[in-house]
């Protein structure tokens, strides 16, 4: 594919943020190019998020990328919390005035968006690694990248860094202009994918003295489960039996519920981090999604925050091309950061309420259990969780 030397919006990164932004811009008649460092197979199979909020689903529908989601996505009206061998269901529609979530894997969202873009969309280059972005403070920022062994440049009106936490676009902004806030956690998630029907209809988040566990799913025949493990755990140091036994004991409740084990097809250990960089714009360079902020996965917010950023950004670009106003672009960082910090708080709250730290005191455990009891006994406390989990309005 030949790529232009100039585009209106240069998008670095073909993950969910970059692909959804490109689709929205294309439908608004705005010219853009997406440069993705990895190959298509890698991007389409990177195992990550599983939960989509209403706002994310609405955006995918609005840009014609939800046909398969509407056929195959699983609509969930709640989650189950487990602690002290008891369980409590959070009913989203009842507590939020009708909001719900969809279980539809990030891999599938990405596949759907890539398929659309390659048949009817702006250029999307795989194995195009961006090495630098220069001229953020000028009218013509430049993306420097390597494709098919050749170093190239793409001059843009605006550059959007959708290149994830380890991307390069953030470094185009002078360090003196950025503020970062960060938290790391003394545990990781050991995630597995298993060829076995889920043992539950809705996701189960379990607090246990042995640590946190999550039962999620991908399809009616594929389960996704996570175990809290110490940082640095080698995923190959656990046998399949050890994994299922540990999951079984963390999910145990006083009923005849049982977890059905099955063949494990993938395993990986993922560190947890909270991170926000502010502002999300400098000159003509903007950041979106994980390039600007990271949440621990306990609140299922990362992909949805990335989608919310680019929904706001696509509207701002549409206003700018239609009327010449930069008001939306000027407000972008402030608008998104409000939602980002809400999600940061919720993700931190879910994480610290449900995980046990290596040096956890009896006092800390009592606080966690008291909070969980409160959620089970107060509709107000339950509604606070439900509203945040099901997702606050975008914009
Ligand atoms: P991504 O998905 O990291 O995509 C960035 C893309 O940029 C490319 N790239 C470059 N391209 C060109 N040149 C360079 N120099 C480049 N450097 C990087 C990368 O190859 C990549 O393709 O960021 P994006 O688009 O902002 O999307 C963010 C989401 O992927 C992330 O927030 C979620 O996966 C987080 N997350 C979850 N979010 C949810 O909303 N719900 C969930 O249930 C949920 N579960 C999860 C998660 C993340 C997890 N991990 C792996 C941390 C579960 C897990 C286990
Ligand atoms: C997932 O299905 O991968 C998933 C679901 C909910 C979370 C995190 C991950 O909070």
Short mmCIF file of C-alpha atoms in Angstrom, two decimals, residues 45-375:
data_model
loop_
_atom_site.label_atom_id
_atom_site.label_comp_id
_atom_site.label_asym_id
_atom_site.label_seq_id
_atom_site.Cartn_x
_atom_site.Cartn_y
_atom_site.Cartn_z
CA UNK A 45 -4.97 -12.11 19.10
CA UNK A 46 -3.62 -10.06 22.00
CA UNK A 47 -5.77 -11.31 24.90
CA UNK A 48 -7.07 -8.36 26.90
CA UNK A 49 -10.36 -6.79 27.90
CA UNK A 50 -13.71 -8.51 27.93
CA UNK A 51 -16.33 -6.01 29.07
CA UNK A 52 -17.91 -3.24 27.01
CA UNK A 53 -19.99 -0.46 28.51
CA UNK A 54 -23.14 0.87 26.86
CA UNK A 55 -21.30 3.98 25.60
CA UNK A 56 -18.65 1.83 23.89
CA UNK A 57 -21.31 -0.37 22.29
CA UNK A 58 -23.26 2.70 21.14
CA UNK A 59 -20.12 4.12 19.50
CA UNK A 60 -19.36 0.83 17.73
CA UNK A 61 -22.95 0.64 16.50
CA UNK A 62 -22.89 4.26 15.30
CA UNK A 63 -19.90 3.50 13.11
CA UNK A 64 -21.24 0.24 11.68
CA UNK A 65 -18.83 -1.97 13.62
CA UNK A 66 -21.30 -3.82 15.83
CA UNK A 67 -23.00 -6.40 13.57
CA UNK A 68 -21.10 -9.34 15.06
CA UNK A 69 -21.16 -7.81 18.54
CA UNK A 70 -24.96 -7.66 18.31
CA UNK A 71 -25.09 -11.29 17.16
CA UNK A 72 -22.46 -12.84 19.41
CA UNK A 73 -21.95 -10.46 22.36
CA UNK A 74 -23.35 -11.61 25.69
CA UNK A 75 -25.48 -9.02 27.48
CA UNK A 76 -24.89 -9.02 31.24
CA UNK A 77 -27.27 -7.42 33.69
CA UNK A 78 -25.09 -7.86 36.74
CA UNK A 79 -22.03 -9.28 38.46
CA UNK A 80 -21.63 -11.49 41.50
CA UNK A 81 -19.40 -10.58 44.43
CA UNK A 82 -18.15 -13.34 46.75
CA UNK A 83 -16.57 -13.02 50.18
CA UNK A 84 -16.73 -14.96 53.47
CA UNK A 85 -18.13 -17.96 51.54
CA UNK A 86 -21.23 -15.91 50.64
CA UNK A 87 -22.32 -14.34 47.41
CA UNK A 88 -24.18 -11.15 46.49
CA UNK A 89 -25.48 -10.10 43.08
CA UNK A 90 -25.27 -6.50 41.83
CA UNK A 91 -28.22 -5.87 39.52
CA UNK A 92 -27.11 -3.18 37.05
CA UNK A 93 -30.39 -2.23 35.34
CA UNK A 94 -32.27 -2.06 38.66
CA UNK A 95 -29.57 0.11 40.27
CA UNK A 96 -28.69 2.34 37.32
CA UNK A 97 -31.96 3.03 35.52
CA UNK A 98 -31.43 0.36 32.90
CA UNK A 99 -27.70 0.28 32.13
CA UNK A 100 -25.96 -3.03 31.39
CA UNK A 101 -22.67 -4.32 29.94
CA UNK A 102 -21.64 -6.60 27.07
CA UNK A 103 -19.17 -9.45 27.24
CA UNK A 104 -17.38 -9.25 23.89
CA UNK A 105 -13.63 -9.65 23.79
CA UNK A 106 -11.29 -6.83 22.82
CA UNK A 107 -9.74 -9.22 20.27
CA UNK A 108 -13.12 -9.36 18.49
CA UNK A 109 -13.67 -5.57 18.62
CA UNK A 110 -10.22 -5.15 17.07
CA UNK A 111 -10.89 -7.81 14.38
CA UNK A 112 -14.19 -6.15 13.45
CA UNK A 113 -12.63 -2.68 13.20
CA UNK A 114 -9.63 -3.93 11.20
CA UNK A 115 -11.87 -5.79 8.74
CA UNK A 116 -13.93 -2.63 8.17
CA UNK A 117 -10.91 -0.42 7.80
CA UNK A 118 -9.19 -2.70 5.30
CA UNK A 119 -12.30 -2.92 3.11
CA UNK A 120 -13.68 0.58 3.49
CA UNK A 121 -11.41 2.92 5.33
CA UNK A 122 -8.34 5.08 5.52
CA UNK A 123 -4.86 3.53 5.21
CA UNK A 124 -3.87 1.17 8.03
CA UNK A 125 -0.23 0.05 7.94
CA UNK A 126 0.91 -2.94 9.99
CA UNK A 127 4.56 -3.39 10.93
CA UNK A 128 4.97 0.38 10.67
CA UNK A 129 6.93 1.30 13.78
CA UNK A 130 6.85 4.93 14.77
CA UNK A 131 10.23 6.03 16.13
CA UNK A 132 9.47 9.68 16.91
CA UNK A 133 7.02 12.54 16.52
CA UNK A 134 8.48 16.01 16.04
CA UNK A 135 7.06 19.52 15.77
CA UNK A 136 4.25 19.18 18.32
CA UNK A 137 4.22 22.95 18.79
CA UNK A 138 4.12 23.70 15.03
CA UNK A 139 1.20 23.60 12.55
CA UNK A 140 2.68 20.53 10.87
CA UNK A 141 3.81 17.83 13.30
CA UNK A 142 5.72 14.98 11.67
CA UNK A 143 5.55 11.25 12.37
CA UNK A 144 8.80 9.37 11.72
CA UNK A 145 8.36 5.66 11.11
CA UNK A 146 9.92 2.61 9.53
CA UNK A 147 7.95 0.39 7.16
CA UNK A 148 9.31 -2.49 5.06
CA UNK A 149 12.80 -1.54 6.17
CA UNK A 150 12.48 2.02 4.85
CA UNK A 151 12.44 5.13 7.04
CA UNK A 152 9.55 7.40 6.15
CA UNK A 153 7.80 10.53 7.40
CA UNK A 154 4.14 11.48 7.55
CA UNK A 155 3.31 15.18 7.93
CA UNK A 156 0.02 15.82 9.71
CA UNK A 157 -2.30 18.59 10.83
CA UNK A 158 -2.66 16.71 14.12
CA UNK A 159 -1.04 13.59 15.57
CA UNK A 160 -2.92 11.34 17.98
CA UNK A 161 -0.91 8.95 20.14
CA UNK A 162 -3.04 5.82 20.53
CA UNK A 163 0.12 3.79 21.05
CA UNK A 164 -0.55 2.40 24.51
CA UNK A 165 1.39 2.71 27.75
CA UNK A 166 4.77 1.82 26.17
CA UNK A 167 4.27 4.03 23.11
CA UNK A 168 6.54 6.81 21.85
CA UNK A 169 4.15 9.70 21.22
CA UNK A 170 4.04 10.76 24.89
CA UNK A 171 7.75 11.56 24.61
CA UNK A 172 6.98 14.12 21.83
CA UNK A 173 5.62 16.29 24.63
CA UNK A 174 8.34 18.08 26.62
CA UNK A 175 8.64 16.49 30.06
CA UNK A 176 8.31 19.95 31.63
CA UNK A 177 4.76 20.20 30.21
CA UNK A 178 3.55 16.85 31.61
CA UNK A 179 2.45 15.82 35.08
CA UNK A 180 2.20 12.14 35.86
CA UNK A 181 0.59 10.37 38.79
CA UNK A 182 1.15 6.70 39.35
CA UNK A 183 0.51 3.75 41.67
CA UNK A 184 1.81 0.22 41.45
CA UNK A 185 0.37 -2.75 43.33
CA UNK A 186 2.16 -5.56 45.17
CA UNK A 187 0.40 -8.27 43.14
CA UNK A 188 -0.34 -9.35 39.57
CA UNK A 189 -3.08 -11.24 37.76
CA UNK A 190 -2.49 -14.74 36.44
CA UNK A 191 -4.96 -14.97 33.53
CA UNK A 192 -6.00 -18.18 31.80
CA UNK A 193 -8.20 -18.99 28.83
CA UNK A 194 -9.87 -22.41 29.00
CA UNK A 195 -11.96 -24.46 26.58
CA UNK A 196 -14.79 -25.06 29.01
CA UNK A 197 -18.25 -23.50 29.30
CA UNK A 198 -18.31 -20.83 32.04
CA UNK A 199 -19.45 -22.15 35.43
CA UNK A 200 -21.57 -19.02 35.90
CA UNK A 201 -23.98 -16.83 33.92
CA UNK A 202 -22.41 -13.58 35.13
CA UNK A 203 -18.88 -12.56 36.13
CA UNK A 204 -17.80 -13.49 39.66
CA UNK A 205 -15.39 -11.23 41.59
CA UNK A 206 -14.15 -13.10 44.68
CA UNK A 207 -12.41 -11.81 47.80
CA UNK A 208 -10.81 -14.68 49.71
CA UNK A 209 -8.14 -15.07 52.39
CA UNK A 210 -6.04 -16.75 49.67
CA UNK A 211 -6.35 -13.71 47.38
CA UNK A 212 -8.61 -12.36 44.66
CA UNK A 213 -10.11 -14.42 41.82
CA UNK A 214 -12.27 -13.47 38.83
CA UNK A 215 -14.40 -15.72 36.68
CA UNK A 216 -15.12 -14.15 33.29
CA UNK A 217 -15.86 -15.63 29.89
CA UNK A 218 -15.35 -15.12 26.19
CA UNK A 219 -18.12 -17.24 24.61
CA UNK A 220 -20.62 -19.85 25.84
CA UNK A 221 -17.81 -22.45 25.46
CA UNK A 222 -14.70 -20.48 26.46
CA UNK A 223 -13.94 -19.31 30.01
CA UNK A 224 -11.52 -16.58 31.10
CA UNK A 225 -10.30 -16.70 34.71
CA UNK A 226 -7.84 -14.72 36.78
CA UNK A 227 -5.99 -15.38 40.04
CA UNK A 228 -4.16 -12.81 42.14
CA UNK A 229 -0.49 -13.90 42.36
CA UNK A 230 2.71 -12.31 43.68
CA UNK A 231 4.54 -9.98 41.27
CA UNK A 232 7.13 -11.86 39.23
CA UNK A 233 5.22 -15.19 39.22
CA UNK A 234 6.24 -17.46 36.34
CA UNK A 235 3.00 -18.66 34.69
CA UNK A 236 4.66 -21.95 33.74
CA UNK A 237 5.50 -22.71 37.37
CA UNK A 238 1.85 -23.70 38.05
CA UNK A 239 0.39 -27.00 36.83
CA UNK A 240 -3.13 -26.99 35.39
CA UNK A 241 -4.36 -28.89 38.45
CA UNK A 242 -2.82 -26.34 40.80
CA UNK A 243 -4.53 -23.52 38.90
CA UNK A 244 -7.98 -25.14 39.00
CA UNK A 245 -7.61 -26.17 42.67
CA UNK A 246 -6.62 -22.64 43.64
CA UNK A 247 -9.51 -21.13 41.68
CA UNK A 248 -11.87 -23.65 43.24
CA UNK A 249 -10.86 -22.68 46.78
CA UNK A 250 -10.98 -18.92 46.16
CA UNK A 251 -14.50 -19.12 44.68
CA UNK A 252 -15.80 -21.54 47.36
CA UNK A 253 -19.14 -20.61 48.94
CA UNK A 254 -21.53 -22.43 51.25
CA UNK A 255 -23.62 -24.01 48.50
CA UNK A 256 -23.22 -26.83 46.02
CA UNK A 257 -21.78 -24.46 43.35
CA UNK A 258 -18.68 -25.92 41.68
CA UNK A 259 -16.20 -24.61 39.17
CA UNK A 260 -15.85 -26.91 36.14
CA UNK A 261 -12.23 -27.25 35.04
CA UNK A 262 -11.16 -27.73 31.41
CA UNK A 263 -8.16 -27.58 29.09
CA UNK A 264 -6.14 -24.39 29.54
CA UNK A 265 -5.20 -22.91 26.16
CA UNK A 266 -3.40 -19.70 27.20
CA UNK A 267 -1.77 -18.38 30.35
CA UNK A 268 -0.07 -15.07 31.19
CA UNK A 269 0.85 -12.99 34.23
CA UNK A 270 -0.09 -9.30 34.11
CA UNK A 271 1.18 -6.58 36.42
CA UNK A 272 -1.27 -3.98 37.76
CA UNK A 273 -0.75 -0.25 37.55
CA UNK A 274 -2.62 3.04 37.88
CA UNK A 275 -1.13 5.88 35.82
CA UNK A 276 -2.35 9.23 34.50
CA UNK A 277 -0.49 11.79 32.44
CA UNK A 278 -1.80 15.35 32.21
CA UNK A 279 -2.58 17.21 30.02
CA UNK A 280 -3.62 14.85 27.22
CA UNK A 281 -2.76 17.44 24.60
CA UNK A 282 0.28 19.57 23.82
CA UNK A 283 0.17 21.76 20.70
CA UNK A 284 -0.94 19.54 17.84
CA UNK A 285 -0.18 16.25 19.58
CA UNK A 286 -2.95 14.52 21.51
CA UNK A 287 -2.88 11.33 23.58
CA UNK A 288 -5.76 8.84 23.85
CA UNK A 289 -6.36 5.56 25.68
CA UNK A 290 -3.56 3.70 27.45
CA UNK A 291 -1.02 6.17 26.03
CA UNK A 292 -2.42 8.68 28.53
CA UNK A 293 -3.77 6.54 31.35
CA UNK A 294 -3.73 3.02 32.75
CA UNK A 295 -6.05 1.41 35.27
CA UNK A 296 -5.75 -1.96 36.99
CA UNK A 297 -8.21 -4.31 35.22
CA UNK A 298 -10.42 -4.98 38.26
CA UNK A 299 -13.00 -2.37 37.24
CA UNK A 300 -13.00 -3.39 33.53
CA UNK A 301 -12.46 0.24 32.55
CA UNK A 302 -9.33 0.43 30.33
CA UNK A 303 -10.85 -0.29 26.92
CA UNK A 304 -13.94 1.74 27.75
CA UNK A 305 -11.86 4.76 28.77
CA UNK A 306 -9.91 4.46 25.53
CA UNK A 307 -13.19 4.40 23.59
CA UNK A 308 -14.56 7.39 25.55
CA UNK A 309 -11.43 9.45 24.75
CA UNK A 310 -11.70 8.89 21.02
CA UNK A 311 -15.47 9.50 20.97
CA UNK A 312 -14.79 12.96 22.45
CA UNK A 313 -11.85 13.49 20.12
CA UNK A 314 -13.69 12.47 16.94
CA UNK A 315 -16.45 14.98 17.75
CA UNK A 316 -13.84 17.69 18.32
CA UNK A 317 -12.15 16.95 14.97
CA UNK A 318 -15.54 16.92 13.22
CA UNK A 319 -16.34 20.38 14.67
CA UNK A 320 -12.92 21.66 13.67
CA UNK A 321 -13.17 20.49 10.05
CA UNK A 322 -16.81 21.63 9.73
CA UNK A 323 -16.49 25.10 11.28
CA UNK A 324 -12.82 25.73 11.97
CA UNK A 325 -13.44 25.92 15.72
CA UNK A 326 -10.80 24.40 17.98
CA UNK A 327 -13.03 24.68 21.05
CA UNK A 328 -13.56 20.89 21.23
CA UNK A 329 -9.87 20.16 20.78
CA UNK A 330 -9.00 22.78 23.40
CA UNK A 331 -11.45 21.19 25.86
CA UNK A 332 -10.43 17.59 25.03
CA UNK A 333 -7.95 17.03 27.84
CA UNK A 334 -10.13 18.53 30.57
CA UNK A 335 -13.25 16.71 29.39
CA UNK A 336 -11.54 13.32 29.30
CA UNK A 337 -9.54 13.69 32.49
CA UNK A 338 -12.70 14.11 34.57
CA UNK A 339 -13.91 10.72 33.43
CA UNK A 340 -10.40 9.25 33.65
CA UNK A 341 -9.99 10.23 37.30
CA UNK A 342 -13.43 8.81 38.16
CA UNK A 343 -12.41 5.52 36.54
CA UNK A 344 -9.02 5.64 38.28
CA UNK A 345 -10.77 5.93 41.62
CA UNK A 346 -13.24 3.14 40.85
CA UNK A 347 -10.53 0.80 39.57
CA UNK A 348 -8.37 1.49 42.64
CA UNK A 349 -11.42 0.95 44.89
CA UNK A 350 -12.33 -2.39 43.30
CA UNK A 351 -8.70 -3.49 43.36
CA UNK A 352 -7.96 -2.59 46.96
CA UNK A 353 -11.31 -3.87 48.25
CA UNK A 354 -10.95 -7.29 46.64
CA UNK A 355 -7.20 -8.10 46.76
CA UNK A 356 -5.18 -9.06 49.81
CA UNK A 357 -1.69 -7.63 50.20
CA UNK A 358 1.25 -9.80 51.30
CA UNK A 359 1.47 -7.94 54.64
CA UNK A 360 -2.24 -7.44 55.12
CA UNK A 361 -3.27 -6.79 58.71
CA UNK A 362 -6.48 -8.03 60.35
CA UNK A 363 -7.54 -4.36 60.42
CA UNK A 364 -7.23 -4.07 56.60
CA UNK A 365 -9.20 -7.27 56.11
CA UNK A 366 -12.00 -6.06 58.39
CA UNK A 367 -12.22 -2.81 56.40
CA UNK A 368 -12.57 -4.77 53.13
CA UNK A 369 -15.20 -7.11 54.53
CA UNK A 370 -17.11 -4.24 56.09
CA UNK A 371 -17.18 -2.46 52.72
CA UNK A 372 -18.41 -5.61 50.98
CA UNK A 373 -21.10 -6.08 53.67
CA UNK A 374 -22.12 -2.46 53.13
CA UNK A 375 -22.51 -3.02 49.38
#
